[in-house]
Short mmCIF file of C-alpha atoms in Angstrom, two decimals:
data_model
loop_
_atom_site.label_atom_id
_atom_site.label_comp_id
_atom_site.label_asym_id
_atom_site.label_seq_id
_atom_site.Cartn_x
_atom_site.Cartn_y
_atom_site.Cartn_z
CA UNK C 1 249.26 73.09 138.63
CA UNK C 2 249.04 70.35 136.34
CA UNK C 3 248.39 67.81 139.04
CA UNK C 4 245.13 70.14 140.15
CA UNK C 5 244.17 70.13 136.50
CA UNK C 6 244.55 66.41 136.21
CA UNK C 7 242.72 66.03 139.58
CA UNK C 8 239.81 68.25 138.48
CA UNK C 9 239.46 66.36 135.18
CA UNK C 10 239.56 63.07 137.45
CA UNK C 11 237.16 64.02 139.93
CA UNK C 12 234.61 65.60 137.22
CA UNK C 13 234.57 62.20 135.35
CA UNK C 14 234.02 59.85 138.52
CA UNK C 15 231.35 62.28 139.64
CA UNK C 16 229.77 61.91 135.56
CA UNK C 17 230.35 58.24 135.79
CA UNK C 18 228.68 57.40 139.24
CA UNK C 19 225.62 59.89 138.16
CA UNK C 20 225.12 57.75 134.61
CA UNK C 21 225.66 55.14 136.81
CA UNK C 22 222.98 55.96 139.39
CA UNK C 23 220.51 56.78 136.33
CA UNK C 24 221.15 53.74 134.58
CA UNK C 25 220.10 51.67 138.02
CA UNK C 26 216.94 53.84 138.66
CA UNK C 27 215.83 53.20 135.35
CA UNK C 28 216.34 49.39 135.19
CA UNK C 29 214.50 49.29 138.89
CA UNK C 30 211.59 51.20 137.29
CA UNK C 31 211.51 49.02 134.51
CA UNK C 32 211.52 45.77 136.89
CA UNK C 33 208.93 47.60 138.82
CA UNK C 34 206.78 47.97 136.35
CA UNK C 35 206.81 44.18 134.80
CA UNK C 36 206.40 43.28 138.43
CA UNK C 37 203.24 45.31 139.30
CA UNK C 38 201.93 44.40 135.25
CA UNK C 39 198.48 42.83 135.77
CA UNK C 40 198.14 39.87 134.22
CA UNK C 41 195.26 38.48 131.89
CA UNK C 42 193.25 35.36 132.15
CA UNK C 43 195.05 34.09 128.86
CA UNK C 44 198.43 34.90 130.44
CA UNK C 45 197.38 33.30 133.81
CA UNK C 46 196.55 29.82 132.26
CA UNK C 47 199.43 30.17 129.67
CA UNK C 48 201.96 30.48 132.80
CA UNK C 49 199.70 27.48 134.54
CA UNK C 50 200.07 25.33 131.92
CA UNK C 51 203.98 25.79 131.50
CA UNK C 52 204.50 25.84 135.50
CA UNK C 53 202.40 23.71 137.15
CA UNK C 54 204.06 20.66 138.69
CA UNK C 55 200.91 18.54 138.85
CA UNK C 56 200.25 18.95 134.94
CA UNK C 57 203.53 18.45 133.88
CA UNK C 58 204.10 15.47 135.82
CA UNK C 59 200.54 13.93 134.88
CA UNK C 60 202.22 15.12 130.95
CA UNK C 61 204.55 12.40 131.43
CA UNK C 62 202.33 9.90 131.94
CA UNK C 63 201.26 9.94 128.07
CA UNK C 64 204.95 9.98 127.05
CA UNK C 65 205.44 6.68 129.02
CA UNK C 66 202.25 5.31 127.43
CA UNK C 67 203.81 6.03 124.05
CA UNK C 68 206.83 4.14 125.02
CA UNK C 69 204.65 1.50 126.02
CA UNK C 70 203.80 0.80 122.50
CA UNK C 71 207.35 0.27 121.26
CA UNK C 72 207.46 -2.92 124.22
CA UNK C 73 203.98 -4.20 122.98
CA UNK C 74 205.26 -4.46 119.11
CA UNK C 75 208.78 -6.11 119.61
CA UNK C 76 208.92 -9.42 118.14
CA UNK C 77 210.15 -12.14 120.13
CA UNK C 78 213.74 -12.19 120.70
CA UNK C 79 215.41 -15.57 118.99
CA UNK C 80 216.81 -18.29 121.43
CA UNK C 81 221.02 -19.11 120.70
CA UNK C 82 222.51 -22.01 122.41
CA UNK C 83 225.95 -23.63 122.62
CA UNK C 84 225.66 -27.14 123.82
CA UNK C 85 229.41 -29.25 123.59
CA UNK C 86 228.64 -33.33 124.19
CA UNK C 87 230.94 -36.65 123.94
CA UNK C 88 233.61 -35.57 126.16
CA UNK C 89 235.50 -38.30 128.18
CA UNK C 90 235.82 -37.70 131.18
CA UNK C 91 237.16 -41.82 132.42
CA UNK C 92 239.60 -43.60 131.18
CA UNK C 93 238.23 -46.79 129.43
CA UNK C 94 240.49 -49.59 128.90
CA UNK C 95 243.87 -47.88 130.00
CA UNK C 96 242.46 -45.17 127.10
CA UNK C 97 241.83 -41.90 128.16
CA UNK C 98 241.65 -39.07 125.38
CA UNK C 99 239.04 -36.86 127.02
CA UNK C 100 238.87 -34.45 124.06
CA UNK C 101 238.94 -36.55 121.18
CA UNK C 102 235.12 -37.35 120.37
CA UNK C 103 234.05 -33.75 121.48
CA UNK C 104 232.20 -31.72 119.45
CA UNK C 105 230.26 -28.56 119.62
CA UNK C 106 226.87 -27.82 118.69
CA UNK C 107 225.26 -24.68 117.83
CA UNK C 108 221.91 -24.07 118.00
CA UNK C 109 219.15 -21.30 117.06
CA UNK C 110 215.51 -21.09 117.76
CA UNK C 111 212.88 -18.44 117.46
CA UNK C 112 208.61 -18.55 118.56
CA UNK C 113 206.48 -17.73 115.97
CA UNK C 114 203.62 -15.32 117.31
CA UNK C 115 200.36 -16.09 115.67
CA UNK C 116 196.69 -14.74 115.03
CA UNK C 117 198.27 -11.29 114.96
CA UNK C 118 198.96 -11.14 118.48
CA UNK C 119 201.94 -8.56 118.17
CA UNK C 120 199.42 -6.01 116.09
CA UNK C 121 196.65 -6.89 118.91
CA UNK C 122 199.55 -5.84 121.55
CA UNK C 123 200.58 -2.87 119.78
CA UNK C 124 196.73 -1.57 119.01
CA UNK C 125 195.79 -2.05 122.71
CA UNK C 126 199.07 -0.19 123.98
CA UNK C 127 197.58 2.38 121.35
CA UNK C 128 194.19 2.83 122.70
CA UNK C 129 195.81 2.72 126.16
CA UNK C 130 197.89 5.87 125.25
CA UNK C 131 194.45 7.46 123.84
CA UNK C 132 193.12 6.87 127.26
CA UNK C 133 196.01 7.98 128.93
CA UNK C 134 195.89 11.19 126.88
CA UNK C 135 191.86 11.98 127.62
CA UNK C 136 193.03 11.35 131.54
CA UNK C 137 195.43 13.84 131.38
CA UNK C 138 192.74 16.46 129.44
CA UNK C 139 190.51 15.78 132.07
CA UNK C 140 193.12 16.50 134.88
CA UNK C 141 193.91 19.74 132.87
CA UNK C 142 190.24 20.81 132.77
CA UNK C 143 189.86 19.82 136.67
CA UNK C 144 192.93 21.82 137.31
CA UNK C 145 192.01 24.55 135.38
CA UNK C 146 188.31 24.98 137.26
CA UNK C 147 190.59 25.19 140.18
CA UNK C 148 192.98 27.88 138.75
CA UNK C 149 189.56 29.82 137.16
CA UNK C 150 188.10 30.01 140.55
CA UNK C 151 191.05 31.44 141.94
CA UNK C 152 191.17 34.16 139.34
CA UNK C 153 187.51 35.06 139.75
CA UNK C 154 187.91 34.67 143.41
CA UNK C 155 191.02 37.37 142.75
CA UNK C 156 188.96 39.95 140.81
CA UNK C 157 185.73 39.40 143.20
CA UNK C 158 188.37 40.51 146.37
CA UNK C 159 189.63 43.51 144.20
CA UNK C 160 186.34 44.21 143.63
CA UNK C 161 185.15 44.28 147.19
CA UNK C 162 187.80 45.60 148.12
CA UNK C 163 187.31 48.95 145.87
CA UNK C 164 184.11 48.76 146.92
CA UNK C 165 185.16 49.50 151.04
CA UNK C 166 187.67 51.50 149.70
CA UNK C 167 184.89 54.20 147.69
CA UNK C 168 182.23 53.15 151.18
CA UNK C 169 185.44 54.49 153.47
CA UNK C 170 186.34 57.53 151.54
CA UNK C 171 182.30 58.40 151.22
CA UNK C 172 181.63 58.24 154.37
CA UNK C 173 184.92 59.96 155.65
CA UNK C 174 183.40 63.06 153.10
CA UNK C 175 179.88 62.94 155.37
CA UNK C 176 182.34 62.99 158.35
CA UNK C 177 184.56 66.37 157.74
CA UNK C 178 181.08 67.59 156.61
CA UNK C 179 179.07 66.54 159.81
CA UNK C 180 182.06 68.22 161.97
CA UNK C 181 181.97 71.54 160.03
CA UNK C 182 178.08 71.41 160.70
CA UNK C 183 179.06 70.33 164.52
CA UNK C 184 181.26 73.52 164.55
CA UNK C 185 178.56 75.34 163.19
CA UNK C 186 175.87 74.24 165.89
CA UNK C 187 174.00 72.66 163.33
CA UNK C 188 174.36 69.12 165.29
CA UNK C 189 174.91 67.72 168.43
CA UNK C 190 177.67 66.08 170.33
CA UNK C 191 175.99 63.08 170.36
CA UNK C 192 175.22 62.63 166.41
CA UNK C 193 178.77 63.72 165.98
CA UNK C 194 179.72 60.47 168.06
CA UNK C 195 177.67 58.13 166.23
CA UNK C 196 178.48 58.96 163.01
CA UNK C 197 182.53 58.28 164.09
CA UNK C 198 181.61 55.14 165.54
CA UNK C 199 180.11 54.10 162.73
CA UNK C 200 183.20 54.44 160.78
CA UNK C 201 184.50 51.07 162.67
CA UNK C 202 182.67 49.10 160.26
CA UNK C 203 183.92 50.13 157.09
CA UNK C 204 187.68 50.06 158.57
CA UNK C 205 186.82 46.28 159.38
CA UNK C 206 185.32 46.14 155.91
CA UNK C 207 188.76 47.15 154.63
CA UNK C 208 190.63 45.17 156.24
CA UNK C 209 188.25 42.25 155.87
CA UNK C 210 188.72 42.83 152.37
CA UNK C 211 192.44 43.00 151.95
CA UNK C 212 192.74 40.27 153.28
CA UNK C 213 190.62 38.04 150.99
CA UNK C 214 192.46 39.52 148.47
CA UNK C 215 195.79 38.67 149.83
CA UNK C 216 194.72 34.83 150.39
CA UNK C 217 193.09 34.47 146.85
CA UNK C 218 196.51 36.00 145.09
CA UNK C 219 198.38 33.06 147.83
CA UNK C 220 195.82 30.36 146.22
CA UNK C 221 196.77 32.09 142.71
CA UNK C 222 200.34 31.74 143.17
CA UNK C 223 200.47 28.18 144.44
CA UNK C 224 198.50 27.05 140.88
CA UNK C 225 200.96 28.87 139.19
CA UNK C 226 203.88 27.16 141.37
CA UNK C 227 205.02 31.44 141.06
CA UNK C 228 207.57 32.53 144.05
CA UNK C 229 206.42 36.41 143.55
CA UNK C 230 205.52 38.43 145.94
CA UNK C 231 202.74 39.10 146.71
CA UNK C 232 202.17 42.76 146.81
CA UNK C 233 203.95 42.06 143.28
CA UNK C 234 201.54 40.04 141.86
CA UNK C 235 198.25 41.13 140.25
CA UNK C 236 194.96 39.76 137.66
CA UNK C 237 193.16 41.86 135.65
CA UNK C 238 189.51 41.10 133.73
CA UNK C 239 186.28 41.91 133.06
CA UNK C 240 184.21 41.60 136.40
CA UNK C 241 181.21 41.11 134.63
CA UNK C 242 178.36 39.02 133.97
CA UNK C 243 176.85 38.71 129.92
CA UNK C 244 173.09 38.21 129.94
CA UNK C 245 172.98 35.90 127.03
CA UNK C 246 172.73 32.15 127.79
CA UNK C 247 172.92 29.54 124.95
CA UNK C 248 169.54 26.74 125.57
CA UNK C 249 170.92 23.92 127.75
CA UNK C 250 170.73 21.40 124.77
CA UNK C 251 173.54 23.05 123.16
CA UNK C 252 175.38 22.76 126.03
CA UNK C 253 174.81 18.83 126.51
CA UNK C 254 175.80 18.74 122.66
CA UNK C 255 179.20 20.22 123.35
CA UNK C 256 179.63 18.57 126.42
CA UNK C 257 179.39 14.67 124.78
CA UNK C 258 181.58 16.11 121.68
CA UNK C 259 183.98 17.86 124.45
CA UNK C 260 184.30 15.93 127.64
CA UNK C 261 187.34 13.70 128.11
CA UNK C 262 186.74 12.25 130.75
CA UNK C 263 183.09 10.64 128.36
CA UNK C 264 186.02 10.04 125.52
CA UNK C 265 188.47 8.10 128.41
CA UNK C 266 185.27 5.90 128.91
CA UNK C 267 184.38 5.48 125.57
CA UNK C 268 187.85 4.51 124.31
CA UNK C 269 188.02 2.23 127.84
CA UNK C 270 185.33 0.05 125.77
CA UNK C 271 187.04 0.03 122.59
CA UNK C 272 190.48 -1.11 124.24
CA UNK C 273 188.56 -3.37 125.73
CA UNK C 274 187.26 -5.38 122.76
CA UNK C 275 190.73 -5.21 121.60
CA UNK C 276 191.93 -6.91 124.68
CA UNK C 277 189.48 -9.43 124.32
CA UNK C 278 190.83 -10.16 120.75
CA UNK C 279 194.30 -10.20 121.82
CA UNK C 280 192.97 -12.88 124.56
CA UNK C 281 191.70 -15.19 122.01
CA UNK C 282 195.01 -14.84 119.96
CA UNK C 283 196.88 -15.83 123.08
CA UNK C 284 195.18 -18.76 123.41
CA UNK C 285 196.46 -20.20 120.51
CA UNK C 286 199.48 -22.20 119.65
CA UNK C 287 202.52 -20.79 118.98
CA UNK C 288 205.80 -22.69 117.34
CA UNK C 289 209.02 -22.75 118.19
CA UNK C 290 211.17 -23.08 115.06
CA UNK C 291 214.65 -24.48 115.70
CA UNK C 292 218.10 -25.84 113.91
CA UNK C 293 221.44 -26.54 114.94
CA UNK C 294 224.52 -27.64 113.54
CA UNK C 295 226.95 -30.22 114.52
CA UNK C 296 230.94 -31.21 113.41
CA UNK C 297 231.00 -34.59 114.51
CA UNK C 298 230.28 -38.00 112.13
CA UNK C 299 227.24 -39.45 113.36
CA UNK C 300 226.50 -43.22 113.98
CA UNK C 301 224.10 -43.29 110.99
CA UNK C 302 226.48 -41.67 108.66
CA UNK C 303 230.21 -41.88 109.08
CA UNK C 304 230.95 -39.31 106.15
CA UNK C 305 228.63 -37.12 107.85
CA UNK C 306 230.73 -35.16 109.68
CA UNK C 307 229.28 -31.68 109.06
CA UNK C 308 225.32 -32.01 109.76
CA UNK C 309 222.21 -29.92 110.25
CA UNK C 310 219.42 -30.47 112.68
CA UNK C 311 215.76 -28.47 112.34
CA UNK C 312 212.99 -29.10 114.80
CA UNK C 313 209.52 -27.33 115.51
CA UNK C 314 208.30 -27.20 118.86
CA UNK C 315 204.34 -26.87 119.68
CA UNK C 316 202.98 -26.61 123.27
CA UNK C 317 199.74 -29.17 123.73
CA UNK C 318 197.31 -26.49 124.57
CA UNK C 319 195.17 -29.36 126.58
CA UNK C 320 194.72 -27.31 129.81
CA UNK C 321 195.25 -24.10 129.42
CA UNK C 322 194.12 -22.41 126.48
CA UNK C 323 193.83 -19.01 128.06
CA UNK C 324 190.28 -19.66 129.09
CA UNK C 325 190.30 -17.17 132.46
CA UNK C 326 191.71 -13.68 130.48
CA UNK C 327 188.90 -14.52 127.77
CA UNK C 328 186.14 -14.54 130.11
CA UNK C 329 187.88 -11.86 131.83
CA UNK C 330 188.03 -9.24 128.73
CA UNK C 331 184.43 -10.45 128.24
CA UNK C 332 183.02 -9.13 131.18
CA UNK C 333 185.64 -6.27 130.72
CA UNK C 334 183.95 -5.10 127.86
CA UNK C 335 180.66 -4.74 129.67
CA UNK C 336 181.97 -2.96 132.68
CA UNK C 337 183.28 -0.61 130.65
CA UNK C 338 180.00 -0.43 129.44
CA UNK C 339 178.36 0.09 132.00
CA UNK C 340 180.98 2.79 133.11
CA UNK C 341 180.05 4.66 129.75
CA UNK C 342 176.58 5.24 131.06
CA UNK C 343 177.26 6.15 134.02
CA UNK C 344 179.83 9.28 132.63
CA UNK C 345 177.17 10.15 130.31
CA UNK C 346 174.47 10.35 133.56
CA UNK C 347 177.21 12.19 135.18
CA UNK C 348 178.32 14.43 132.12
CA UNK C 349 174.21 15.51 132.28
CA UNK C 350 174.26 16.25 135.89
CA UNK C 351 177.00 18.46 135.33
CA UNK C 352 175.49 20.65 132.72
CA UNK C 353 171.94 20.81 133.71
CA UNK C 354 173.08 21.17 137.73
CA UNK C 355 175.42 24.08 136.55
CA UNK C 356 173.13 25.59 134.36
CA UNK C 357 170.81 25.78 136.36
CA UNK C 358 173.01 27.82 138.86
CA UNK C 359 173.89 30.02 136.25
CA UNK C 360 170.32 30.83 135.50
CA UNK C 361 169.70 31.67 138.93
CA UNK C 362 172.40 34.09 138.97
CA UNK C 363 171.12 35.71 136.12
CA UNK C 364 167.86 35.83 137.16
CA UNK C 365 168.98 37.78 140.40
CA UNK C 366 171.27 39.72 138.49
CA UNK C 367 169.19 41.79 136.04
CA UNK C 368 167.17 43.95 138.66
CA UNK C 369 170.14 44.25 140.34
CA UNK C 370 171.93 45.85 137.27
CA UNK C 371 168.74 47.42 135.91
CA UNK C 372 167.36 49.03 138.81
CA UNK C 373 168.47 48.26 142.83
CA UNK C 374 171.76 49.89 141.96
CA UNK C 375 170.75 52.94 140.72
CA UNK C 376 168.24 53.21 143.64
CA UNK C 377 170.58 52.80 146.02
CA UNK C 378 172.66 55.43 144.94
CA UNK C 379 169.36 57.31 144.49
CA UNK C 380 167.84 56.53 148.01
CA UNK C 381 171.62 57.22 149.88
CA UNK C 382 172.49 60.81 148.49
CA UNK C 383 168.60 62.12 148.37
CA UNK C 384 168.55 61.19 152.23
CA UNK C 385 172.04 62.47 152.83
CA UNK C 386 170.67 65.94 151.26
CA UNK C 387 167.69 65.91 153.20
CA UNK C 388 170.00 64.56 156.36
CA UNK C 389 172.38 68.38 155.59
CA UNK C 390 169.07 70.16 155.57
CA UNK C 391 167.38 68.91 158.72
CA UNK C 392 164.68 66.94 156.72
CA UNK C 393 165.49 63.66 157.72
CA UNK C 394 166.90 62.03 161.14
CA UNK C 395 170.44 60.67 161.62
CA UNK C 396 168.80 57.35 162.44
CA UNK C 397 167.12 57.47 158.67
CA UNK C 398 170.73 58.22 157.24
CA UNK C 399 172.94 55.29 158.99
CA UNK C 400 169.91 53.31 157.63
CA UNK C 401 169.93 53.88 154.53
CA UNK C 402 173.81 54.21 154.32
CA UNK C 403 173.95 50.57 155.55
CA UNK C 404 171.22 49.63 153.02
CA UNK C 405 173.50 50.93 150.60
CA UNK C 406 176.34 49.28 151.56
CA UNK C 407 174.98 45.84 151.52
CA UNK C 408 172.88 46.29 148.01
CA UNK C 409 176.40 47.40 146.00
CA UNK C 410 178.23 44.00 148.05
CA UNK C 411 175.37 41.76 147.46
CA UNK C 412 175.86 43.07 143.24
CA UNK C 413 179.85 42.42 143.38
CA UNK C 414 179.51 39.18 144.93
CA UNK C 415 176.55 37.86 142.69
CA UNK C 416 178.95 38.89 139.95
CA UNK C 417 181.46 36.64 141.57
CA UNK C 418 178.97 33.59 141.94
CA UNK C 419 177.95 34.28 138.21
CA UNK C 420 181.17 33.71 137.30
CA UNK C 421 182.52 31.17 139.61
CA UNK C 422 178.95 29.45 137.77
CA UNK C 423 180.10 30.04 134.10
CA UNK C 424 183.54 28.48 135.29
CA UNK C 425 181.52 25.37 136.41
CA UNK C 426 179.69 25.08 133.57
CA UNK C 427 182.31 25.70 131.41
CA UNK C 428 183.97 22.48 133.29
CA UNK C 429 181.27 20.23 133.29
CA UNK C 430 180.91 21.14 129.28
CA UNK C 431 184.83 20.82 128.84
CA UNK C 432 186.11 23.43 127.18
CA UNK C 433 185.51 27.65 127.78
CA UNK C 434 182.04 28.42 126.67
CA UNK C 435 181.66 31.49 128.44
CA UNK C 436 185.04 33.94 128.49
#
């Protein structure tokens, strides 16, 4: 009896364990679910790109070692020490041989001194170097980042297209079960039946067409990120919208010379430059080479001076080459650079007025489309469908004007996606986010 009890109790509390069990696993899977189907934001998109990307982070590394490069370029010279040993015999000389006796050893030191500043020149150009090095690596950042904006506005545009066939598929599918209870009815023939189903075949292609755009822009997503989700996992979410105000272009240009950095990489390019050009003058001065040694060992001069101290200064005769090739060389520098400027600020306004001027386009198709043409075709498509129920207009006249439809509301979502593959553009070429 007390074995059944014991049993009972034993059984009752695996079967309570395994259920808390099973409701403690269904509970962590929904809550994995759900942070795995959470739709994430343009901020959190380019917060996860700039923490993931390969690319970035390994162009990010290229300023560290730029930095390091300035610790080489101020070192002082490293001082010279020498141990030279002399008068050893090494033949006997008149049945004498004491090889060791007159040996002695000689320490020496000796150090170049750098002058006209060159070690301040070296460390100020490594300097401006690493403020180059930094602009590069902004400007790969924005360039990536146009990349990773398209793909997130190419995201939304394929969501958007594809709710689109998704609302086209289920509309028409309602003027389907509708034109079959009127087929029942007598109200149309065989034939109209027909052609209305056949025309269904488009907006299943539409679908599917649309799916998978989606699926490759969420691939092109994922591979910015460097992100191993899935895909059906994965998922953007923004405004798909366009704003009708435009700042004049001038403000833009302003911006876009205070912003740029790949216009600050060429303007610092001149400035290291001159510095160079310094630092080539300075090397083509004389340096000298300070040096002393000591000796134990009497000299000829000086019998009693068996402890003695030797000093010398060494200067090179700077008759040939007194670094005449890297001056002219730094010279001309300077003015490529120069001329480089200009050419990034040409290219700095062909970016902004060329992407402006897209932008203005889009906006200038956009209104009526947002003002009027879709309200009209909404308008236009269920006034003929009524009129199609009642007999007062031909099927011919509805397939017409459901197609005309159709290709007004795409035309609208994918302006919205060229407006804002546009503002991405111009927010590039001005070097920062102008328009969200």
């Amino acid at each position: 009896m007390r074995t059944e009890r014991a049993m009972f109790k034993f059984h009752n509390f695996s079967l309570t364990a395994w259920l808390w069990l099973w409701l403690w696993l269904w509970i962590m899977f929904a809550a994995a679910s759900g942070r795995a189907q959470q739709a994430l934001t343009w901020e959190q998109v380019r917060a996860r790109f700039e923490q993931s990307n390969p690319t970035l982070l390994a162009d990010k590394l290229s300023v560290d070692e730029s930095r390091a490069q300035e610790i080489t370029a101020f070192l002082r010279p490293n001082p010279t020490f020498t141990l030279s040993a002399d008068g050893t015999q090494i033949a006997p000389e008149k049945g004498v041989w004491r090889p060791f006796a007159g040996t002695f050893e000689s320490p020496s030191i000796s150090y170049l001194h750098e002058r006209q500043h060159k070690r301040e020149l070296r460390l100020e150009s490594a300097e401006k170097a690493t403020l180059i090095a930094e602009s590069s690596h902004a400007n790969l950042q924005r360039t990536l980042l146009f990349n990773l904006r398209g793909a997130f506005v190419a995201t939304l545009q394929a969501k958007a297209v594809l709710q689109l066939a998704k609302d086209n598929l289920a509309y028409y599918d309602r003027v389907l079960e509708i034109s079959r209870t009127r087929f029942d009815a007598g109200d149309i023939a065989q034939i109209d039946l027909d052609r209305l189903e056949l025309q269904r075949v488009q907006y299943e292609s539409d679908l599917q067409a649309a799916e998978e755009s989606l699926e490759n822009a969420k691939i092109q997503l994922l591979t910015l990120l460097n992100d191993r989700t899935r895909i059906e996992q994965f998922d953007v979410t923004g405004p798909f919208d366009f704003s009708d105000q435009l700042m004049p272009r001038d403000e833009f240009r302003k911006i876009a010379f205070d912003t740029r950095p790949d216009f600050k990489a060429a303007v610092e390019a001149i400035d290291k430059a001159q510095t160079d050009h310094k630092l080539a003058i300075a090397n083509g001065s004389t340096d000298p080479t300070f040096g002393a040694w000591y000796t134990h060992n009497s000299s000829n001069n000086n019998p009693f001076g068996i402890n003695t101290l030797g000093v010398s200064v060494g200067l090179p005769l700077r008759i040939f080459d007194r670094n005449q090739g890297e001056k002219l060389r730094t010279q001309l520098d300077i003015t490529r650079n120069e001329r480089l400027r200009d050419a990034a600020e040409a290219t700095v306004l062909s970016d902004v007025d060329s992407s402006y001027a897209t932008l203005e386009s889009d906006l200038i198709l956009l209104r009526p489309y947002k003002a009027k043409y879709l309200q009209q075709s909404v308008r236009v498509r269920d006034t003929i469908f009524f009129s199609y129920q009642h007999g007062g207009a031909s099927l011919l006249d509805f397939l017409n004007v459901q197609a005309e439809y159709r290709i007004v509301q795409l035309a609208y979502v994918n302006l919205v996606g060229s407006y804002l593959s546009a503002a991405s553009q111009l927010n590039l070429a001005v070097g920062r986010e102008v328009i969200p």
